[in-house]
Short mmCIF file of C-alpha atoms in Angstrom, two decimals:
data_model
loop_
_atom_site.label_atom_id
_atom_site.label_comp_id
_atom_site.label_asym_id
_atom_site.label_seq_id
_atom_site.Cartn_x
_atom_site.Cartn_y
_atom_site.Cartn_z
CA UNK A 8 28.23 2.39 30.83
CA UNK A 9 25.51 -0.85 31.20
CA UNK A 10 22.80 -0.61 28.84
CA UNK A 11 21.00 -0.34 31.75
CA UNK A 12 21.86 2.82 32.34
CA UNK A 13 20.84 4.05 29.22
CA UNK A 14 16.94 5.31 27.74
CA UNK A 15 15.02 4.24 24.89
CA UNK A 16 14.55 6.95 21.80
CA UNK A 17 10.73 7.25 21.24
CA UNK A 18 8.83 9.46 19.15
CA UNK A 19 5.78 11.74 19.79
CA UNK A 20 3.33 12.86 17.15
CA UNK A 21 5.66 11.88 14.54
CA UNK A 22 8.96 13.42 15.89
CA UNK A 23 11.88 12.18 17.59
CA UNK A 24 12.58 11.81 21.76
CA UNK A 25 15.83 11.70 22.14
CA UNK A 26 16.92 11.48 25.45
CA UNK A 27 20.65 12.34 27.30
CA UNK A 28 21.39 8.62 27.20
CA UNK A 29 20.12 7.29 24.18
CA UNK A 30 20.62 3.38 23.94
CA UNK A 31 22.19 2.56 20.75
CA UNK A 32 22.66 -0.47 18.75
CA UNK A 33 25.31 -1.35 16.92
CA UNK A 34 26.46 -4.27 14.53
CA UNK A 35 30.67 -3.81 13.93
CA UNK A 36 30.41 -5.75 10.69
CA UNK A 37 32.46 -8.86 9.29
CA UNK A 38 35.78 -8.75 7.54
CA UNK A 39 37.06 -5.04 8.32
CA UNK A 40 34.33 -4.46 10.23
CA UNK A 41 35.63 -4.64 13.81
CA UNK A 42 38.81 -2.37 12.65
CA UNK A 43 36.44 0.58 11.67
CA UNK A 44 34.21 -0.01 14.39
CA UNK A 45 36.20 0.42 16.80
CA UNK A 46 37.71 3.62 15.32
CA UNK A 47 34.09 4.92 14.96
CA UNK A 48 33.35 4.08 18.35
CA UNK A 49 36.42 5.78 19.24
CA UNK A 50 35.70 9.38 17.74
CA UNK A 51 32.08 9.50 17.84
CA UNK A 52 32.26 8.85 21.96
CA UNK A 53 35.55 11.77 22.10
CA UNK A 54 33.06 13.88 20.08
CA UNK A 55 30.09 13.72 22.18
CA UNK A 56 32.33 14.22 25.20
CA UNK A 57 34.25 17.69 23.92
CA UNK A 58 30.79 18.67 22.85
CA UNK A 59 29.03 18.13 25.94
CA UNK A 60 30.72 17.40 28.43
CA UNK A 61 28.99 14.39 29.91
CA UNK A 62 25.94 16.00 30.27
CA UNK A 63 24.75 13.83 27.06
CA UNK A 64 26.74 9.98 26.54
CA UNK A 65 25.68 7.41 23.90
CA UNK A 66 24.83 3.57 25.86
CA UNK A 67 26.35 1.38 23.03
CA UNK A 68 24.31 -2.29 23.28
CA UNK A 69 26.33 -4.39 20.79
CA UNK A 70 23.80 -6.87 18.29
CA UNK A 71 24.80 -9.93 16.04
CA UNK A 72 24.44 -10.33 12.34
CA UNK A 73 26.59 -11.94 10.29
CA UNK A 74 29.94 -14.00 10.80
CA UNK A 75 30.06 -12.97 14.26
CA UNK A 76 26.28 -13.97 14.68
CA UNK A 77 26.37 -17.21 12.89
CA UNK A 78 29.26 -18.49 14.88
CA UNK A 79 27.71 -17.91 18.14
CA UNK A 80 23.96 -18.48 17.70
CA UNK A 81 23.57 -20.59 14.59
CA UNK A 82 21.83 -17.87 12.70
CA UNK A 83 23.05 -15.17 10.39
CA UNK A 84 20.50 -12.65 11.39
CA UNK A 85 19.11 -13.68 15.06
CA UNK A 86 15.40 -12.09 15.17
CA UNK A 87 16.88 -10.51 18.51
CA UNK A 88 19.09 -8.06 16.24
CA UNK A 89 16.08 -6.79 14.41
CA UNK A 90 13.52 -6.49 17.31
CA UNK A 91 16.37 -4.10 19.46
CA UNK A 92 16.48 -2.11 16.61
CA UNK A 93 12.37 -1.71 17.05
CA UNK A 94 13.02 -1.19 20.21
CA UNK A 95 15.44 1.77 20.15
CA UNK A 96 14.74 2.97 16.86
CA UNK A 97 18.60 4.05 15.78
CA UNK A 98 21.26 1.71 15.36
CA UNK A 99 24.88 1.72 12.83
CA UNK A 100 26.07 -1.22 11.88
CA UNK A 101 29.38 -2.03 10.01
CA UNK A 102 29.82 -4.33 6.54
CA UNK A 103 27.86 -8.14 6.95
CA UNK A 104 29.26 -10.45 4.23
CA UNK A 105 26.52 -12.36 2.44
CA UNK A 106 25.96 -16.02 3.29
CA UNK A 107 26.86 -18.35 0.05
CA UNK A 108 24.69 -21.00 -1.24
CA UNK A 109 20.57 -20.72 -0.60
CA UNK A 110 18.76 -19.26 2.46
CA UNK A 111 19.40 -15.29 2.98
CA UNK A 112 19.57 -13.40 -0.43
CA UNK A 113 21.29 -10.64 0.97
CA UNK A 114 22.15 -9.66 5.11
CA UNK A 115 21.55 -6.03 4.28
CA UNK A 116 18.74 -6.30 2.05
CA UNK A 117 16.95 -8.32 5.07
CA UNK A 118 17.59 -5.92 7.24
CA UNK A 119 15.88 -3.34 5.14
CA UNK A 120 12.87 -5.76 4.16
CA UNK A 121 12.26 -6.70 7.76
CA UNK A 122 12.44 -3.40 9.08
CA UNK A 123 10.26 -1.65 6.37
CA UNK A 124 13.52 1.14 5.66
CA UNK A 125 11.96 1.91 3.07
CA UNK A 126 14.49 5.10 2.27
CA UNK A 127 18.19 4.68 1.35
CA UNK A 128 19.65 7.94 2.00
CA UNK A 129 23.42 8.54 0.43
CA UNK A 130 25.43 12.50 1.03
CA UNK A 131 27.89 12.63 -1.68
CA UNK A 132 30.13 15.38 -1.07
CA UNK A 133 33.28 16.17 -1.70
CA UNK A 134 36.10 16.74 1.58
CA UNK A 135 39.40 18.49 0.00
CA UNK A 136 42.13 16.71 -0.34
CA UNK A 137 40.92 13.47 -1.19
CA UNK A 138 42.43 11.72 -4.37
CA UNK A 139 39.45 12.38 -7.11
CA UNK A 140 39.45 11.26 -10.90
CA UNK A 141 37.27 14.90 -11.36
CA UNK A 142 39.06 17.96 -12.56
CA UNK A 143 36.44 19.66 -10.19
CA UNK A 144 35.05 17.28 -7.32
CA UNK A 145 34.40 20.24 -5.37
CA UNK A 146 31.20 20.68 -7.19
CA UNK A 147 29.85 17.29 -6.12
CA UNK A 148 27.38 18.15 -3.13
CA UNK A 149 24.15 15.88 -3.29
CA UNK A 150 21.39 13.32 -1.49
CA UNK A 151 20.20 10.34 -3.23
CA UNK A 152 17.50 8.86 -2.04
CA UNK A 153 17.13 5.39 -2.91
CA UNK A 154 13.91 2.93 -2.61
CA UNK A 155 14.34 0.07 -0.72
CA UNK A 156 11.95 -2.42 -0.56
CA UNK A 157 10.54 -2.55 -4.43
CA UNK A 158 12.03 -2.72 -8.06
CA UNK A 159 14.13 -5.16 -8.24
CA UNK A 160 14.82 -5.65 -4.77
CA UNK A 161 11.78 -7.02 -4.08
CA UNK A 162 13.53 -10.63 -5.21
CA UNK A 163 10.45 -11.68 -7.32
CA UNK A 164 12.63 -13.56 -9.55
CA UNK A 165 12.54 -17.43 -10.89
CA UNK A 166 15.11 -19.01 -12.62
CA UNK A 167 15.73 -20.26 -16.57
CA UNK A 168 13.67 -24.12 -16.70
CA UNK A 169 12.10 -23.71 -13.84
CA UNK A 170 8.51 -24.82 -13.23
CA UNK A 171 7.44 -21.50 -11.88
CA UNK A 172 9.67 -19.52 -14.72
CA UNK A 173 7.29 -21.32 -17.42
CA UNK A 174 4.04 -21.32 -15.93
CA UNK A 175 4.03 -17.39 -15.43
CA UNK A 176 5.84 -17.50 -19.31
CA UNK A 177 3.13 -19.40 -20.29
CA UNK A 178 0.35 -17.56 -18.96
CA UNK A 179 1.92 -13.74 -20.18
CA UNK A 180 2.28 -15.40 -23.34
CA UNK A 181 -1.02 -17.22 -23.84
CA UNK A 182 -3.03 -14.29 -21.84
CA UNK A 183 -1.67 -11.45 -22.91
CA UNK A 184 -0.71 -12.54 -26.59
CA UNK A 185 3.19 -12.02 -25.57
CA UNK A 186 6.04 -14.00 -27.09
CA UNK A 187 8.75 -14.55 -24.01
CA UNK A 188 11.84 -17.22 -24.93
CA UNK A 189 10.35 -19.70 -22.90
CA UNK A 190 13.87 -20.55 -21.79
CA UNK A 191 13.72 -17.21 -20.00
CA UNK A 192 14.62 -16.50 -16.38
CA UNK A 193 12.05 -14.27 -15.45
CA UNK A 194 11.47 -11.38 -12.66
CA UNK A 195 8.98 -9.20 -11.69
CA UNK A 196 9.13 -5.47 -11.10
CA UNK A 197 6.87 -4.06 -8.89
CA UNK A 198 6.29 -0.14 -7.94
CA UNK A 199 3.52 0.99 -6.27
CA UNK A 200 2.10 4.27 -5.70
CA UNK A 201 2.73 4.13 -1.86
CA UNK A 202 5.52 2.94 -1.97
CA UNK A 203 6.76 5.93 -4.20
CA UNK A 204 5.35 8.39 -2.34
CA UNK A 205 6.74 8.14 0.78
CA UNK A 206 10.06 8.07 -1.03
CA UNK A 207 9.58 10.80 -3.20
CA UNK A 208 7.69 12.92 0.01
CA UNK A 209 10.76 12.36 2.49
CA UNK A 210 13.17 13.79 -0.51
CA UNK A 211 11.47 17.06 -0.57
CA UNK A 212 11.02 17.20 3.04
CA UNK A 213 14.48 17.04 3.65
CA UNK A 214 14.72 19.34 0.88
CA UNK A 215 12.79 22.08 2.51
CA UNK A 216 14.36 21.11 5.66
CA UNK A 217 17.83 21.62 4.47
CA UNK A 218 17.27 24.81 2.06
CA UNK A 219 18.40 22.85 -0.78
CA UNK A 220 17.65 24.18 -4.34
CA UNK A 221 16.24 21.32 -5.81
CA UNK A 222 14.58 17.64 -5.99
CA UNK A 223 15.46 15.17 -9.23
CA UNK A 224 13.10 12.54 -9.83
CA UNK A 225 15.62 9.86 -12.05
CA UNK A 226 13.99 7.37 -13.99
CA UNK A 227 13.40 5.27 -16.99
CA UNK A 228 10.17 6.02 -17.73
CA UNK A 229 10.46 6.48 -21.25
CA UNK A 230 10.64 2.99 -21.60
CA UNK A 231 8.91 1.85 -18.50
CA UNK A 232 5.98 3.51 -18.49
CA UNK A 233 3.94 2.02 -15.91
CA UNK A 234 6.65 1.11 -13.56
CA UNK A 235 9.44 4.03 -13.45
CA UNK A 236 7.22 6.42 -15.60
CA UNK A 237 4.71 6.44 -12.66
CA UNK A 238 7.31 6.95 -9.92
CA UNK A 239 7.64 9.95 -11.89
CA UNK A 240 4.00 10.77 -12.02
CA UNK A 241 3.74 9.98 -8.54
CA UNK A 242 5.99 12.49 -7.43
CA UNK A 243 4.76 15.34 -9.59
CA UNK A 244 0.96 14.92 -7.85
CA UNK A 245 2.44 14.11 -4.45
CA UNK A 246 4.40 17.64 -4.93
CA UNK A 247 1.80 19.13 -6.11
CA UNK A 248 -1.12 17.88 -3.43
CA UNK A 249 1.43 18.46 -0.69
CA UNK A 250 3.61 21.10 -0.85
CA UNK A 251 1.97 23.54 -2.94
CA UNK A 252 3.64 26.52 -1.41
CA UNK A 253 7.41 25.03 -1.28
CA UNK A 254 7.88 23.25 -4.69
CA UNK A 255 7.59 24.53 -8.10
CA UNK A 256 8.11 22.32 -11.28
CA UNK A 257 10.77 23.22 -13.68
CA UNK A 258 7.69 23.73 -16.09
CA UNK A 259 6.56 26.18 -14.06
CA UNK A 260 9.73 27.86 -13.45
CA UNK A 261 10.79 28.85 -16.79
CA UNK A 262 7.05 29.30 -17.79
CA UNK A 263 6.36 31.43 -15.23
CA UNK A 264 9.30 33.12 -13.70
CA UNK A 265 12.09 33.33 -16.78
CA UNK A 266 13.87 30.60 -14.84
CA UNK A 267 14.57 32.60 -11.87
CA UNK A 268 13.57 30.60 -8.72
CA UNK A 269 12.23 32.51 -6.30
CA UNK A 270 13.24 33.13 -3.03
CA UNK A 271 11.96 29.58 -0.55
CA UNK A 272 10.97 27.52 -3.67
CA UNK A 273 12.13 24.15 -4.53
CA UNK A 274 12.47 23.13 -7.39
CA UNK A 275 11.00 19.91 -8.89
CA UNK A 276 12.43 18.26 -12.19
CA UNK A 277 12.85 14.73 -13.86
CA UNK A 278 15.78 13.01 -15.98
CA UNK A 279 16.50 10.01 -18.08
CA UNK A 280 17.99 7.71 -16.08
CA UNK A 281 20.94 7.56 -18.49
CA UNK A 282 20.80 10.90 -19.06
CA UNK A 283 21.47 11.89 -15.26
CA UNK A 284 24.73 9.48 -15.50
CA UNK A 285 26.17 11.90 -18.21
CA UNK A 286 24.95 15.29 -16.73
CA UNK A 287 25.81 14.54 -13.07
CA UNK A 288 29.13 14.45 -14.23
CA UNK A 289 29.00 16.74 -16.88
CA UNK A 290 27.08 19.25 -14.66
CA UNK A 291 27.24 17.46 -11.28
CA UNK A 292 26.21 21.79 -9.63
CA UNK A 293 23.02 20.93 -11.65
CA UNK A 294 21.89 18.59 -8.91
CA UNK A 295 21.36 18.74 -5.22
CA UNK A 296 18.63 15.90 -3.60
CA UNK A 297 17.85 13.06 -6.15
CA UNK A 298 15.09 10.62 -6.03
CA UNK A 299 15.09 7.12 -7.44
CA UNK A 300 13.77 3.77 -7.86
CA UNK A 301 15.97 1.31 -6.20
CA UNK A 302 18.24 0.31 -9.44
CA UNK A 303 18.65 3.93 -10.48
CA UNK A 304 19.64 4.82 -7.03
CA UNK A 305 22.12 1.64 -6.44
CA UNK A 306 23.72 2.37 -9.42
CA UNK A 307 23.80 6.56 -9.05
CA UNK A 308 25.15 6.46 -5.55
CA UNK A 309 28.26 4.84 -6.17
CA UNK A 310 28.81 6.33 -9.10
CA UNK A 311 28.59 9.79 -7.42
CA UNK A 312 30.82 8.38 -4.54
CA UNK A 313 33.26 7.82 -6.81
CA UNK A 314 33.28 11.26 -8.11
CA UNK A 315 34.27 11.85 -4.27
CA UNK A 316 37.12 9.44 -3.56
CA UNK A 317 34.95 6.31 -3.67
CA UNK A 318 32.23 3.98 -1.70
CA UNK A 319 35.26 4.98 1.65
CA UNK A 320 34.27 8.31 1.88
CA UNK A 321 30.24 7.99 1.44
CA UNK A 322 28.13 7.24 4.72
CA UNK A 323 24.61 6.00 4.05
CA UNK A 324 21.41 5.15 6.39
CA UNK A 325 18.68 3.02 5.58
CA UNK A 326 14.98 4.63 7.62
CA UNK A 327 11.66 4.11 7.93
CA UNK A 328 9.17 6.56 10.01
CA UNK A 329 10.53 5.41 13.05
CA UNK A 330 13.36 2.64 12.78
CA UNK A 331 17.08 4.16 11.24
CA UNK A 332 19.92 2.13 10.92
CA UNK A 333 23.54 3.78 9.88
CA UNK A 334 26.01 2.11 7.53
CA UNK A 335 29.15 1.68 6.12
CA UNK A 336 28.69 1.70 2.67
CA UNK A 337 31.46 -0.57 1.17
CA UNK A 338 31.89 -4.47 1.42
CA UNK A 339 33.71 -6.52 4.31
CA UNK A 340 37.23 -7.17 2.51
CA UNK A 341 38.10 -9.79 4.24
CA UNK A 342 41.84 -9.71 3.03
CA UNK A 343 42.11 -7.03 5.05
CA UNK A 344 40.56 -7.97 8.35
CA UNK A 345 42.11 -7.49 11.63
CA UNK A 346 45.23 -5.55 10.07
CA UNK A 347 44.25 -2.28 11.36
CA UNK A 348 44.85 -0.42 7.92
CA UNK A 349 41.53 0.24 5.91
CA UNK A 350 39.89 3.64 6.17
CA UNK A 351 37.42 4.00 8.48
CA UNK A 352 35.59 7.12 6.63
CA UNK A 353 32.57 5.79 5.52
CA UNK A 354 31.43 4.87 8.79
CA UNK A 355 32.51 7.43 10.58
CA UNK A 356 31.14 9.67 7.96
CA UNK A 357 27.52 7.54 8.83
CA UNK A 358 28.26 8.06 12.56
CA UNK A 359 27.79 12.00 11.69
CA UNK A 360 24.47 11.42 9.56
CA UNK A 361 23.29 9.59 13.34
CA UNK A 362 23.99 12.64 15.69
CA UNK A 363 22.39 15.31 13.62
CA UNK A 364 19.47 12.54 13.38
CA UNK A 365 19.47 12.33 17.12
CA UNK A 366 19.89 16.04 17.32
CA UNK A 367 23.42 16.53 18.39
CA UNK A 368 24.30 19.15 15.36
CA UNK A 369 27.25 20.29 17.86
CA UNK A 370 28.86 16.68 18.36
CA UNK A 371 27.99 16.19 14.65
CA UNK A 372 30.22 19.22 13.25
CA UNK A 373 33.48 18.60 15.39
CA UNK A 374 33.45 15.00 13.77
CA UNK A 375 33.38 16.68 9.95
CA UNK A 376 35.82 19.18 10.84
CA UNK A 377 38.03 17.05 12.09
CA UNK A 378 37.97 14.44 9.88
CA UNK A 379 38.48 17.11 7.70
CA UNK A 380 40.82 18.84 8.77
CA UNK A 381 43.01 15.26 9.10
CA UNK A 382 42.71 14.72 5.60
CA UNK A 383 44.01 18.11 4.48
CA UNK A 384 47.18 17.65 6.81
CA UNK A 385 47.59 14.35 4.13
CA UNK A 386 47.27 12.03 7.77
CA UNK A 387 45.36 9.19 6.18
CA UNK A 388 45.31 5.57 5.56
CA UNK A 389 46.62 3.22 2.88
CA UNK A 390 44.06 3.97 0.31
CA UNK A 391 44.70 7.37 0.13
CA UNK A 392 48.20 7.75 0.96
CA UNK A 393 48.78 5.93 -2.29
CA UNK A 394 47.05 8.71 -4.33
CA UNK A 395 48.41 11.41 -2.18
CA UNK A 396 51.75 13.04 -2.42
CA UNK A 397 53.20 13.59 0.65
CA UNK A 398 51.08 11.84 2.20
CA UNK A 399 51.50 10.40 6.25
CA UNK A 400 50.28 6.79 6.36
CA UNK A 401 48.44 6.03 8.72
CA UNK A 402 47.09 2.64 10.79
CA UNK A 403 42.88 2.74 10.84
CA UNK A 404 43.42 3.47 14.89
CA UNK A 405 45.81 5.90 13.96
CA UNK A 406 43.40 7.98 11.78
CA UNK A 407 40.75 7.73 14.72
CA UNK A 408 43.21 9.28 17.14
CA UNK A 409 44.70 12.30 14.45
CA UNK A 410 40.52 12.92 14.12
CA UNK A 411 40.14 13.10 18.25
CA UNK A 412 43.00 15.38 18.26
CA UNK A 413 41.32 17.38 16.27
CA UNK A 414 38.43 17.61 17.72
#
């Protein structure tokens, strides 16, 4: 089907149009990119069929980035690619390898930055069957969500020697009676209050949302008080200002209730940054939606994917109000490009996060359950098969079509 034939997603007052033939963008990636595209592709378009039979079809409308883009239009991220994705507001897009030398710091980062997705949004959970270094994996069911676009992220960084390194030295030093090597590289943090917010607010609406027990602001704000310790302080007087009915502080919980929650309460708490590496595998039923500056959250979310099998098995999106773009989570390995082998999971898995953002719960579930229910008949690819006894090893196409017979 053209892309002609398709219709634009808009929103109204805030919420999502979807219509029967939404017009989708879509980036297949570099490296392994095209192999688990292509699979994706595959399952999501057998899903939506089974589901509803043709009354509802997804108009794919490929865009460039990347190797792909580069080599046919001189540019690794064509302007074209981000204003579609304006246009019709949800796209997925595979692994883009990151250009060497100077220019574009990072493909994905761009993407984020010039799209304001502000909102990284990570599901760790755990599907049975799938190799784990955990004695119990099965307790591993959270959200991170991740800050985008400040922290370090923001790239406000100058280099060891440089002119621009020692002036600002200089000035902290001389103005603020500081005493930085003045051989330093030097970066700038920056959080803001807004930018917090919305982070922190679209955690505990999806919280609410999803009737999950609680929201974990992670930080390191003992140490960084003003940066990290007010994304903590933020989200405490957003919660409080905002949802005054829904949330309840973990203060307030044993203070007030003996530490029984009651019954359509969420529950707001904070941890150590380091701390929450420790406990969420320690304790990992402790947590269930996470919020975090955009370090904290880098670093949590594949540490919690590897509690689950690793970065292969954990979709992602990146959103703003509007704009949401699905995405592998893992890098392009190139080694492995065009061989039809690697495991196609974490897109896949991202595909699913897309229909129950469109709407399409229905489509959504016969994806997980099949996928699923592959995996516990040990029909996977390379990566697992090695960790899996008696396992069937599978070709990346191969998984797609065990997932469609499932379906």
């Amino acid at each position: 089907m053209s892309a002609d034939a398709g219709e634009r997603i808009t929103y109204h007052n805030g919420k999502i149009q979807v219509p029967d033939t939404p017009i989708i963008p879509y980036i297949e990636g570099d490296g392994i990119g095209p192999d688990i595209w292509r699979a994706t592709e595959r399952v999501v378009d057998a899903a939506v069929q089974k589901s509803y039979g043709g009354r509802k079809k997804i108009v794919w409308r490929e865009v460039l980035a990347g190797e792909k883009a580069f080599n046919q239009t001189g540019e690794w991220l064509p302007k074209a690619t981000l204003d579609d994705f304006k246009t019709y507001k949800v796209g997925i897009k595979g692994p883009l390898t990151t250009p060497v030398g100077g220019g574009i710091r990072s493909l994905n980062v761009t993407i984020r930055q010039e799209l304001d997705l502000y909102a990284c949004v990570r599901p760790v959970r755990y599907i049975a069957g799938v190799p784990s270094p955990m004695r119990e994996p099965e307790k591993v069911d959270m959200v991170i969500f991740r800050e985008n676009t400040e922290d370090v992220y923001a790239g406000i960084e100058w280099a060891s020697g440089s002119p621009e390194a020692q002036k600002l030295i200089t000035f902290v030093n001389q103005t603020f009676n500081r005493s930085i090597d003045p051989s330093a590289g030097i970066g700038i943090k920056p959080i803001t209050r807004f930018g917090s917010e919305r982070l922190i607010r679209r955690a505990i609406q999806y919280a609410i949302d999803h009737k999950r027990r609680s929201v974990t602001l992670m930080h390191k704000g003992n140490i960084m008080k003003f940066t990290e310790g007010a994304f903590r302080d933020y989200g405490y007087q957003l919660a409080g200002r905002e949802f005054p009915d829904q949330v309840i502080t973990e203060d307030a919980l044993y203070r007030d209730y003996g530490g029984r929650v009651p019954e359509g309460k969420i529950v707001l708490k904070d941890r150590i940054a380091d701390i929450t590496f420790q406990q969420v595998l320690l304790r990992p039923d402790e947590f269930d939606v996470i919020a975090a500056p955009n370090l904290n959250g880098d670093y949590l979310s594949d540490a919690l994917a590897a509690q689950v099998g690793g970065v292969g098995m954990a979709p992602g999106s990146n959103v703003s109000d509007e704009v949401a773009v699905f995405e592998a989570t893992h890098g392009t390995a190139p080694k492995y490009a065009n061989q039809d082998k690697v495991n196609p999971s974490s897109l896949i898995l991202s595909a699913i996060m897309m229909l129950e953002h469109l709407g399409w719960q229905e489509a959504a579930d016969r994806i997980r359950q099949g996928l699923e229910s592959t995996i516990a008949q040990k029909i996977v690819t390379y990566d697992l098969a090695r960790q899996t006894a008696g396992a069937r090893e599978v070709k990346t196409s191969e998984f797609a079509s065990a997932i469609i017979d499932s379906l």
